Coordinates of N, CA and C and ligand atoms in Angstrom, one line a residue:
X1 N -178.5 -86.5 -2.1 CA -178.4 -86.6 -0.6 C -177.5 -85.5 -0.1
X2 N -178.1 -84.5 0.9 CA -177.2 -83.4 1.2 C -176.0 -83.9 2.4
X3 N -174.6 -83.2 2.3 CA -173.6 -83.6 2.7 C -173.8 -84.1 4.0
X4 N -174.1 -83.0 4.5 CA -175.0 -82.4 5.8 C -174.4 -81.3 6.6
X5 N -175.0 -81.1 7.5 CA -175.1 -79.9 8.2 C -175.0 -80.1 9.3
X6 N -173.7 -79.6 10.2 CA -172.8 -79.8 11.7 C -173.2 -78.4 12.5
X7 N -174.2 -78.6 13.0 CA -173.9 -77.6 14.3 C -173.6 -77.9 15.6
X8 N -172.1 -77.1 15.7 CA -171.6 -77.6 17.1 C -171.9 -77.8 18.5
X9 N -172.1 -78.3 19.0 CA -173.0 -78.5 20.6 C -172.0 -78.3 21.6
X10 N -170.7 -78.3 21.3 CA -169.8 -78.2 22.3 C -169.9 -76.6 23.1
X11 N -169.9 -77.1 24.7 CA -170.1 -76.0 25.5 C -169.0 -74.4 25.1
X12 N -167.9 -74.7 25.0 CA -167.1 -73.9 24.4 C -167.4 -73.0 23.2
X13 N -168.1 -73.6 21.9 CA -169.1 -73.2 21.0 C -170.1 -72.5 21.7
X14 N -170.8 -72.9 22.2 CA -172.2 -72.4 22.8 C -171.7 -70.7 23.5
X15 N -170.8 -71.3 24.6 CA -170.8 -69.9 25.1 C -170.0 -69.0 24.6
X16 N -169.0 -69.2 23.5 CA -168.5 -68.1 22.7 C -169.5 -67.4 21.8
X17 N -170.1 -68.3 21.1 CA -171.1 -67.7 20.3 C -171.7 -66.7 21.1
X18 N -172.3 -67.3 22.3 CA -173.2 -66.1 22.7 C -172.6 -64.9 23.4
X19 N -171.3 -64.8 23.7 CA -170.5 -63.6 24.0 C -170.3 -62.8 22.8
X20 N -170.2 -63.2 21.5 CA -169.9 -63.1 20.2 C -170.8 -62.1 20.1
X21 N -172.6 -62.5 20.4 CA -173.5 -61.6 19.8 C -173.7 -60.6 20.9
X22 N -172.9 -60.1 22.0 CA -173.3 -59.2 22.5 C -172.6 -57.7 22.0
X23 N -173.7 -56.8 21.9 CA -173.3 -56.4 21.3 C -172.6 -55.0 21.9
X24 N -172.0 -55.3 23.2 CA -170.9 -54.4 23.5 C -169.6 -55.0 23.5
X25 N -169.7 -55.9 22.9 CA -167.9 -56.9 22.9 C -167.6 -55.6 22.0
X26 N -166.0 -55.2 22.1 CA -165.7 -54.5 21.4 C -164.6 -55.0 20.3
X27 N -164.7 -54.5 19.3 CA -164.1 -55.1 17.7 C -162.8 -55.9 18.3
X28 N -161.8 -55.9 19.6 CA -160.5 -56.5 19.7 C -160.8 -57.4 20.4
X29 N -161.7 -57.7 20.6 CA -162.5 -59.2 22.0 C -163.4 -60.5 20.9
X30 N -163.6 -59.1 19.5 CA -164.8 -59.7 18.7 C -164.1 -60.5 17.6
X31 N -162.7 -60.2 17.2 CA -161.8 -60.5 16.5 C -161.2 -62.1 17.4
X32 N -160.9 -61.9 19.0 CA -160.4 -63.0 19.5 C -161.6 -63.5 19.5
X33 N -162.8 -63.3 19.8 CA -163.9 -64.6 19.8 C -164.2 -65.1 18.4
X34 N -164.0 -64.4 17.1 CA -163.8 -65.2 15.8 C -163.0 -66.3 15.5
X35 N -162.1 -65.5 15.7 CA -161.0 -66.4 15.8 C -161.0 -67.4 16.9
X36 N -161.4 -67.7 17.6 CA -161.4 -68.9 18.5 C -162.1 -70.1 18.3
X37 N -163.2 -69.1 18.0 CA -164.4 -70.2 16.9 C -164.2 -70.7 16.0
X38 N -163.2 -70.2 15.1 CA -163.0 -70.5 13.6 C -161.9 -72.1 14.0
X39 N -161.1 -71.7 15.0 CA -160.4 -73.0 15.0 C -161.1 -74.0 15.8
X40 N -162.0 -74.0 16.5 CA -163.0 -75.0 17.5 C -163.6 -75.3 16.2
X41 N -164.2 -74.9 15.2 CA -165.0 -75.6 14.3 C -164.6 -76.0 13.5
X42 N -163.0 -75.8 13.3 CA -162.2 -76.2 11.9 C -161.8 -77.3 12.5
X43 N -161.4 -77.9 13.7 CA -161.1 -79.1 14.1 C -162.6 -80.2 14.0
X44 N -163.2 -79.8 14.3 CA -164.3 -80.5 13.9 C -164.7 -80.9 12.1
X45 N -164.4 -79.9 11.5 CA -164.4 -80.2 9.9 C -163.7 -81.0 9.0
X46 N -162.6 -81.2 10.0 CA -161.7 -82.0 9.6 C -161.4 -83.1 10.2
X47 N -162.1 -83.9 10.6 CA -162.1 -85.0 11.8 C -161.9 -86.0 10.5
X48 N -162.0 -85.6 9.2 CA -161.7 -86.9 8.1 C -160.6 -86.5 7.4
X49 N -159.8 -85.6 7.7 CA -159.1 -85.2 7.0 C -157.5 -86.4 6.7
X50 N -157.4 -86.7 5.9 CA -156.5 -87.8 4.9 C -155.0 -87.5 5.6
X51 N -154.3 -88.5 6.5 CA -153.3 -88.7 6.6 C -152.4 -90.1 6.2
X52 N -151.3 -90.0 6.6 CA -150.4 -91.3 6.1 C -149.7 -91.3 7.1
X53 N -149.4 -93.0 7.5 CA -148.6 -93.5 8.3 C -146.9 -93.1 8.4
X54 N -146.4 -92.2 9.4 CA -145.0 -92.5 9.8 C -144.3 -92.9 10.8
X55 N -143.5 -92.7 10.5 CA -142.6 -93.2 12.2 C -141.8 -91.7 12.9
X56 N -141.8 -91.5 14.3 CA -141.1 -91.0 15.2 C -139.9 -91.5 16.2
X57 N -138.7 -90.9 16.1 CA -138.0 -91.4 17.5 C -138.1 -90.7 18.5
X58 N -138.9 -91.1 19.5 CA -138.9 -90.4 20.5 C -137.4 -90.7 21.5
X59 N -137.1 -90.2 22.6 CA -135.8 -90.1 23.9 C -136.0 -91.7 23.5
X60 N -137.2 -92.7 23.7 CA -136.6 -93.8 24.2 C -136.9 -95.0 22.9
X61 N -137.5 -94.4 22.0 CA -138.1 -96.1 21.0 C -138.5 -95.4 19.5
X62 N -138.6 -96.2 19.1 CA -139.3 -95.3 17.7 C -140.7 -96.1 17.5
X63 N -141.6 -94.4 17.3 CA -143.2 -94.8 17.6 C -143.6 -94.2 16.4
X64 N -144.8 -95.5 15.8 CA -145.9 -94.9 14.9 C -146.4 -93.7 14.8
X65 N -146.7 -93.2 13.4 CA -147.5 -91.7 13.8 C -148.0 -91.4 12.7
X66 N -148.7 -90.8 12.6 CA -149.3 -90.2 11.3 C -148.3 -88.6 10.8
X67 N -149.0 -88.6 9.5 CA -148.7 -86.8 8.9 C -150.1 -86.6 8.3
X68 N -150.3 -85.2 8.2 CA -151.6 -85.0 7.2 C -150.9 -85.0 5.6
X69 N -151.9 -86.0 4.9 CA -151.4 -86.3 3.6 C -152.4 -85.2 2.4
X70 N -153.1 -84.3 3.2 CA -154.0 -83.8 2.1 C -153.5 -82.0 2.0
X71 N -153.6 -81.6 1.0 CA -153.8 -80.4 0.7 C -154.2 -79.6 0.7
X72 N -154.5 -78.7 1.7 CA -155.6 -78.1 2.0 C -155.7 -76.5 2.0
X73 N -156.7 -76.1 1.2 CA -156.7 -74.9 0.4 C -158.1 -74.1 1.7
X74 N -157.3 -72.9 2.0 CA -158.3 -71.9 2.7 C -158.8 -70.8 2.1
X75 N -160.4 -70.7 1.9 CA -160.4 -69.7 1.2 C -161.8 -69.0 1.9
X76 N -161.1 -67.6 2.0 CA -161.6 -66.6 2.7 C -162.5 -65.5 1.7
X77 N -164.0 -65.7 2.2 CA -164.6 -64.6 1.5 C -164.6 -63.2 2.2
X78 N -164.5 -61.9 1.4 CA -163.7 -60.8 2.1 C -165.3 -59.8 1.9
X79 N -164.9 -59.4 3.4 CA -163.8 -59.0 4.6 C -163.9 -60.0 5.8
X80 N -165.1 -60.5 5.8 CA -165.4 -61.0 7.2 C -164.7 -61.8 7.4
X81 N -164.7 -62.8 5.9 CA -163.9 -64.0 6.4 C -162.4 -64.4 6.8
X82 N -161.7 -62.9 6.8 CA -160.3 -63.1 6.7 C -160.3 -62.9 8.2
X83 N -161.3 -63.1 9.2 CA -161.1 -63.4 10.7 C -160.8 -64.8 11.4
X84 N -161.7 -65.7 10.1 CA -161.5 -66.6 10.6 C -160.2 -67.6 9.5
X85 N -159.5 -66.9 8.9 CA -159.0 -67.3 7.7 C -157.0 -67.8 8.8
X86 N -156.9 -66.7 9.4 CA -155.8 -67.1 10.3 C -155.5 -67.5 11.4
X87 N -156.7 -67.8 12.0 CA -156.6 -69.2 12.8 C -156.3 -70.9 12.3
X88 N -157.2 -70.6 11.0 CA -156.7 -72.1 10.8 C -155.1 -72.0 10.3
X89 N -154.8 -71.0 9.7 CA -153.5 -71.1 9.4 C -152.4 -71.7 10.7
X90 N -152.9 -71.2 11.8 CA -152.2 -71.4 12.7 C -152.5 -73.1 13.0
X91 N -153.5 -73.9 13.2 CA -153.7 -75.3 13.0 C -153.0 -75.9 12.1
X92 N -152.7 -75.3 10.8 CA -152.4 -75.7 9.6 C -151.4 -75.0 8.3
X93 N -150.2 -75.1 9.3 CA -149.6 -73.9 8.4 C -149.1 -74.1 7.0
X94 N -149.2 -75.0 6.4 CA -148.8 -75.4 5.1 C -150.3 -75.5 4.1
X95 N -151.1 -75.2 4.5 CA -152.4 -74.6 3.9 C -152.5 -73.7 3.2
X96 N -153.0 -73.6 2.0 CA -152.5 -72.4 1.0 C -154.0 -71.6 1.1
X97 N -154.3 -70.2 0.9 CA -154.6 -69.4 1.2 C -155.4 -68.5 0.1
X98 N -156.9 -68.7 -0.6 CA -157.1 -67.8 -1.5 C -158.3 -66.6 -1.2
X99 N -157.8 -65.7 -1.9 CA -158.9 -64.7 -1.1 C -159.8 -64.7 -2.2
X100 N -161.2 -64.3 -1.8 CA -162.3 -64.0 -3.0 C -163.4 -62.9 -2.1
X101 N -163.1 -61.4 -2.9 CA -163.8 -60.6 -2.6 C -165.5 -60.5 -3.0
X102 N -166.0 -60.6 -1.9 CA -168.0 -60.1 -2.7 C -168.6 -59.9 -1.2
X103 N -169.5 -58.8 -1.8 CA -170.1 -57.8 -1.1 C -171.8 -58.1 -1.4
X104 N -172.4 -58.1 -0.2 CA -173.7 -57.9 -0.3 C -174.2 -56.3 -1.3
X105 N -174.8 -56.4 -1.9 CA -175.8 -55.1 -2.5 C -176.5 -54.7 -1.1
X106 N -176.5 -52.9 -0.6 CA -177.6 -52.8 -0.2 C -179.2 -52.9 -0.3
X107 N -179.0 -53.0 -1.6 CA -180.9 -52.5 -1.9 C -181.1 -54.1 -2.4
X108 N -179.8 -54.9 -3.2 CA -180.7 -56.0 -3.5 C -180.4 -57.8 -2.9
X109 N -179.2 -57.3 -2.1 CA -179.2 -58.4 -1.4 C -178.2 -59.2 -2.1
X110 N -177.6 -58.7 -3.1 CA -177.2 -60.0 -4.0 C -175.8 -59.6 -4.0
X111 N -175.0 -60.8 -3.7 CA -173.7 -60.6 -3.7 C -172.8 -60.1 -4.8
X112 N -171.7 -59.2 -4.8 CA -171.1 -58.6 -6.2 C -169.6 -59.0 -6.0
X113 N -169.0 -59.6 -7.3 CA -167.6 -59.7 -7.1 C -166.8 -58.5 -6.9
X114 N -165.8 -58.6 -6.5 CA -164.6 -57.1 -6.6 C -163.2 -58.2 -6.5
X115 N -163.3 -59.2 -6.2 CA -161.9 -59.3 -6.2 C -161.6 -61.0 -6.3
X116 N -160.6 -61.5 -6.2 CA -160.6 -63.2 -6.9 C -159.6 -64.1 -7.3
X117 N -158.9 -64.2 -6.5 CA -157.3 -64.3 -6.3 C -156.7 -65.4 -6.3
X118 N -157.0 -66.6 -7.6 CA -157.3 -67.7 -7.7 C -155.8 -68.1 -8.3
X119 N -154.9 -69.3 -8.0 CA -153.5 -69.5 -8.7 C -154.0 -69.9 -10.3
X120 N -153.5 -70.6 -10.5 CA -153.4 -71.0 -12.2 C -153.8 -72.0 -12.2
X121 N -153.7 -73.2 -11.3 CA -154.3 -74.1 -10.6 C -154.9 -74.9 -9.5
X122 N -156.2 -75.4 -10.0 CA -156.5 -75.7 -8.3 C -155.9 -77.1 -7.6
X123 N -155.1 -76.7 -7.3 CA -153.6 -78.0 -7.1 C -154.3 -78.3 -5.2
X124 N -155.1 -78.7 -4.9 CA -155.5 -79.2 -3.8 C -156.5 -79.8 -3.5
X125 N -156.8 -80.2 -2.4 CA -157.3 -81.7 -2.2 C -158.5 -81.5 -1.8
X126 N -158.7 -80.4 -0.7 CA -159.7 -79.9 -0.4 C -160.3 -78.4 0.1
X127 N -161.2 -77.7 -0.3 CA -161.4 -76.1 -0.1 C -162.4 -76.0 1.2
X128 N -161.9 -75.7 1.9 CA -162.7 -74.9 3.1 C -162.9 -73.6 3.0
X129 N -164.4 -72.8 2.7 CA -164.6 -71.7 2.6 C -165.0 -71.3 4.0
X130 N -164.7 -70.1 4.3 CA -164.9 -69.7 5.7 C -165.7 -68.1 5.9
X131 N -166.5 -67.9 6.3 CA -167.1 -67.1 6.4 C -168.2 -67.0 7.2
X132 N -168.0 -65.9 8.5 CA -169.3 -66.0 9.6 C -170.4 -65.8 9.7
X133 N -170.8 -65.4 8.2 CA -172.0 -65.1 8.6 C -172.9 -66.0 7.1
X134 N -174.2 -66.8 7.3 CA -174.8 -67.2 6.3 C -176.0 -66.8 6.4
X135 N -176.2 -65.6 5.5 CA -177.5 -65.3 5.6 C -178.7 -66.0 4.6
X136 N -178.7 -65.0 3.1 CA -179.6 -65.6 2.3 C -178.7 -66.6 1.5
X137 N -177.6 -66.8 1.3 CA -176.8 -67.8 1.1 C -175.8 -67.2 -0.2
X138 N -176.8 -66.2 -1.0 CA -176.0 -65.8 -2.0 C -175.0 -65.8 -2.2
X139 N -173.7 -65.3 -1.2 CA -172.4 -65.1 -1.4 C -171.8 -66.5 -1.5
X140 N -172.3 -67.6 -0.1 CA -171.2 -68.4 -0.6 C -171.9 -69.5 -1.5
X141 N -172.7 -69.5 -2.3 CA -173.0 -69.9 -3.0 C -172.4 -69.6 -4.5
X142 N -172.2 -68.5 -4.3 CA -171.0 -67.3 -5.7 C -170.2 -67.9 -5.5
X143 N -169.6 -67.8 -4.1 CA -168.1 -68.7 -4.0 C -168.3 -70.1 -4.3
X144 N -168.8 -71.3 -4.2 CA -168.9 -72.0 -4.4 C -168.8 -72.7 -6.3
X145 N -169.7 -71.5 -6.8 CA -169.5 -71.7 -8.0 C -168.3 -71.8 -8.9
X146 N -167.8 -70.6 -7.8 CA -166.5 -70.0 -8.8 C -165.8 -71.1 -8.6
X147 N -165.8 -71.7 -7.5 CA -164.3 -72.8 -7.1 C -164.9 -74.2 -7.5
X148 N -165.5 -74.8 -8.4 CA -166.2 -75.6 -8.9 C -166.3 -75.3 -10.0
X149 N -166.3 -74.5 -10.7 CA -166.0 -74.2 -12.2 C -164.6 -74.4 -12.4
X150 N -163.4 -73.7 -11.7 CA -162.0 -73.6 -11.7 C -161.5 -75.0 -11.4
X151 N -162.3 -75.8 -11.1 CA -161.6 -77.3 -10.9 C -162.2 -77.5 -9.8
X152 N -162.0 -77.4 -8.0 CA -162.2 -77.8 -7.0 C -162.8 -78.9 -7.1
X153 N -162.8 -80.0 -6.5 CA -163.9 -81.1 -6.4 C -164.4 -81.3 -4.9
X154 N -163.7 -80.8 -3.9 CA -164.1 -81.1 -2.6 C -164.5 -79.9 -1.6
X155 N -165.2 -79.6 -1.2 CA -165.6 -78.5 -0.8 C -166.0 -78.4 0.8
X156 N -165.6 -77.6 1.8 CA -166.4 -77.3 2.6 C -166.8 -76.3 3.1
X157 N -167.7 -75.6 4.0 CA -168.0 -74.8 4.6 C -168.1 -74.4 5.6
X158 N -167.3 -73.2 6.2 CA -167.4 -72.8 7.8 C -167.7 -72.1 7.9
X159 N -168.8 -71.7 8.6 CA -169.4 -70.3 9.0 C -169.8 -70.1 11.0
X160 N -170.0 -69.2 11.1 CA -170.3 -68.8 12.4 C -171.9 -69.1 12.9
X161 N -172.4 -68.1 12.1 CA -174.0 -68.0 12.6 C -174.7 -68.2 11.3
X162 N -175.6 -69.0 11.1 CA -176.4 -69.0 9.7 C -178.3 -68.5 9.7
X163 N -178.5 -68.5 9.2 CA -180.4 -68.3 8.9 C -180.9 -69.8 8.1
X164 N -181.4 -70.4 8.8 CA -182.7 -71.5 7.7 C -182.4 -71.0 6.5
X165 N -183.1 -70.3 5.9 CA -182.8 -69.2 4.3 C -181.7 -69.8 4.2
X166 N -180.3 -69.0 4.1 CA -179.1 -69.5 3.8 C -178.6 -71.1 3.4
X167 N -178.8 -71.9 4.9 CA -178.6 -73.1 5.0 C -179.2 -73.7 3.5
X168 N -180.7 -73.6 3.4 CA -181.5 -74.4 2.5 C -180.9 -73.8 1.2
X169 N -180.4 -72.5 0.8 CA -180.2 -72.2 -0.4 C -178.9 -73.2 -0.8
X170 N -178.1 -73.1 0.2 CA -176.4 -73.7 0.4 C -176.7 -75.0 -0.1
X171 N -178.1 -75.9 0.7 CA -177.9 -77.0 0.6 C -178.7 -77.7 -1.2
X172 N -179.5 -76.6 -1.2 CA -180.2 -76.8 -2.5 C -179.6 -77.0 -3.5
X173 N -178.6 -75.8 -3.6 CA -177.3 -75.3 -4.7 C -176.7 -76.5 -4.7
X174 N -176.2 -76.5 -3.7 CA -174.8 -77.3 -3.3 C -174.7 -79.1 -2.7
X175 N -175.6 -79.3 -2.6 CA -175.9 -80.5 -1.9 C -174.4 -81.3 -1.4
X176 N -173.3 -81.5 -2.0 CA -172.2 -81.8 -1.6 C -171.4 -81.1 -0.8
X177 N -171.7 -79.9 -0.3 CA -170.4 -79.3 0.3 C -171.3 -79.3 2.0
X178 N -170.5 -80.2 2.4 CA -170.5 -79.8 4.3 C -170.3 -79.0 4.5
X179 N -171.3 -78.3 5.7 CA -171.7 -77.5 6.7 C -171.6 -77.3 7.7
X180 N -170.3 -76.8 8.5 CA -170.1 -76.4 9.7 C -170.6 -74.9 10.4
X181 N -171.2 -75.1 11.4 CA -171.7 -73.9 12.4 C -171.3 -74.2 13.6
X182 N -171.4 -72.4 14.1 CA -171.3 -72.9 16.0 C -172.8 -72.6 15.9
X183 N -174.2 -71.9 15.2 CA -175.3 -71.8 15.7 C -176.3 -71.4 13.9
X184 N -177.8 -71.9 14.1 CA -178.4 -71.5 13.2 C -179.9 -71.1 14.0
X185 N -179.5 -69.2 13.2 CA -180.5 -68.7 14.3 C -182.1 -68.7 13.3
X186 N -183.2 -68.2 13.8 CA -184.2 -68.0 13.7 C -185.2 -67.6 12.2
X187 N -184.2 -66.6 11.6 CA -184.7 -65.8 10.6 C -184.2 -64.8 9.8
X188 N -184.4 -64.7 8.4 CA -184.3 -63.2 8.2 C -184.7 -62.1 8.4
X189 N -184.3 -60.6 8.5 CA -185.1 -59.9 9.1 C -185.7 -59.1 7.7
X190 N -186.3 -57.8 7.3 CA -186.4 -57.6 6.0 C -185.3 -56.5 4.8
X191 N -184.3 -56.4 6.0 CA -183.0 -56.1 5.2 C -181.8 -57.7 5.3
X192 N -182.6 -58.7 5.1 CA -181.8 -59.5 4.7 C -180.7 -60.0 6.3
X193 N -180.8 -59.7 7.7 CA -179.4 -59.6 8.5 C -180.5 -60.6 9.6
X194 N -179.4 -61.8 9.7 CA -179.7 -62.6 10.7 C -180.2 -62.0 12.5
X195 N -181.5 -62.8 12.5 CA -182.0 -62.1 13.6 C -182.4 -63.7 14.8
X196 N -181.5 -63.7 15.8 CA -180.6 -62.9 16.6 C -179.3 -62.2 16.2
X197 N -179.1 -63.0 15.4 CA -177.8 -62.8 14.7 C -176.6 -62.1 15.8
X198 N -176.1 -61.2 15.1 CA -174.7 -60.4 15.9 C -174.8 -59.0 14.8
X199 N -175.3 -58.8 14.3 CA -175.0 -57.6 13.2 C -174.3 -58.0 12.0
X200 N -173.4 -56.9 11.4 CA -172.7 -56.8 10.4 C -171.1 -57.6 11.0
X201 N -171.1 -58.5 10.7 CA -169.6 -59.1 10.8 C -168.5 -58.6 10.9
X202 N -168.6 -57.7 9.6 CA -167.0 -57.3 8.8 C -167.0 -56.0 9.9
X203 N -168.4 -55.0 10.1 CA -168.3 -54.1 10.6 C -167.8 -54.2 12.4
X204 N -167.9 -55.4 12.9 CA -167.9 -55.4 14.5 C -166.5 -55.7 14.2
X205 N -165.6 -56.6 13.6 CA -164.5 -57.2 13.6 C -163.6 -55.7 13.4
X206 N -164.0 -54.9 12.5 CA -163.0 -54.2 12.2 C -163.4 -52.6 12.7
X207 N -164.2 -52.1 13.2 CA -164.9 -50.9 13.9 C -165.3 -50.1 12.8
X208 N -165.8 -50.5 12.0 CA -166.4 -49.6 10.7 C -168.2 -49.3 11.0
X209 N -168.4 -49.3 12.0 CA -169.3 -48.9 12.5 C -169.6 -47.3 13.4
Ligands
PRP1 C1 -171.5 -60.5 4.8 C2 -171.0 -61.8 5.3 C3 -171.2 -62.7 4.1 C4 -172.5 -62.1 3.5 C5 -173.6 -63.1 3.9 O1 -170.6 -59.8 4.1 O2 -169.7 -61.8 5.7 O3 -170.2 -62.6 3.1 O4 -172.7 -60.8 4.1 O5 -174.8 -62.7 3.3 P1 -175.6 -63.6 2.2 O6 -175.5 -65.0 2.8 O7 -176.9 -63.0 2.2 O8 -174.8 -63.5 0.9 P2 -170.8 -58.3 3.6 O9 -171.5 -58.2 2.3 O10 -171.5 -57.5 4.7 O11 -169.4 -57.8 3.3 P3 -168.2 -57.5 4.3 O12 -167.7 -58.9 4.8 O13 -167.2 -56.8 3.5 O14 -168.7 -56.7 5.5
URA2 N1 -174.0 -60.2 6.8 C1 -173.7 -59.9 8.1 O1 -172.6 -59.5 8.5 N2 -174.7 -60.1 9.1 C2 -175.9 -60.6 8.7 O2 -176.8 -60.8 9.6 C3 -176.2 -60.8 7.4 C4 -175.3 -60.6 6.5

């Protein structure tokens, strides 16, 4: 039974995304509309996230309250995903932080490691992978392996814009790891790049275009 699959309906969502994909936003507008998204959808991901009962004194009484009791591991596939990787930090600053490099192949679509920056143990509770774009799914599917071999047991996923393709590979693979989006567009095109999409991710965010 697949975890499932969250696409966000909130107006906020809707109309960032679609400022997102125009494609004269320029790389310092396209970085704040990542990032704005990444925290609108990370609050939604975590709507179950594990806290414990404390107490507060406020000016006049002492009031019940919660703390977050879970440990929560952010891990950014590189480059794109290190846009959406420090917003949540800022939701969550006691969030530990792993990067994992892989690159689409031009000619064959298939994601390649370069880099993988994993502690000695996976000492947390739960992994949110973050990355905007899900095309044929390959990469975070690579990631997923890797952090599931290394121990992880709880997994999720945040992405920006996805393809059917993607989704179904993610959910095929992976059937346990939830699926957050702000949108899942139409298709692939035959270089593999989501159509409507927004282009190259890593390339708008950072002007390597
Ligand atoms: C993009 C994107 C994903 C991947 C998605 O990265 O950020 O990591 O492609 O494609 P897939 O679902 O078919 O694997 P890219 O390879 O362009 O690298 P970059 O982030 O360094 O630009
Ligand atoms: N990577 C991107 O950045 N965009 C796509 O449409 C597909 C893969």
């Amino acid at each position: 039974m697949p975890a499932g699959l969250h696409v966000s309906n909130h107006p906020f969502v809707r109309a960032k995304v679609t400022r997102l994909r125009d494609r004269s936003v320029s790389p310092k507008e396209f970085r704040e509309l990542v990032s704005s998204l990444a925290e609108l959808l990370f609050v939604e991901a975590t709507h179950d996230l594990a806290t414990e009962p404390i107490t507060v004194e406020t000016p006049l009484a002492v009031c019940p309250g919660v703390k977050i009791a879970a440990q929560v591991g952010i891990i950014p596939i590189l480059r794109a995903g290190l846009g959406m990787a420090e917003p949540l930090l800022h939701v969550l600053p006691d969030a530990i932080v792993w990067h994992l490099g892989l690159y689409r192949d031009h000619d064959t679509h298939q994601p390649i490691w370069y880099y993988d920056k994993l502690p000695k143990q996976p000492n947390i509770d739960i992994a949110f992978i973050v990355d905007p774009m899900l095309a044929t799914g390959g990469s975070v599917v690579a990631a997923v392996d890797r952090l599931k071999k290394w121990g992880v047991q709880r997994i999720k996923f945040l992405g920006l814009i996805a393809a059917p393709e993607g989704v179904a590979a993610l959910q095929s693979a992976h059937p346990d790891v939830s699926i957050y989006l702000a949108a899942v567009d139409t298709h692939l095109n035959e270089n593999r790049y989501i159509v409507p999409g927004l282009g190259d991710a890593g390339d708008r965010q950072f002007g390597t275009r």
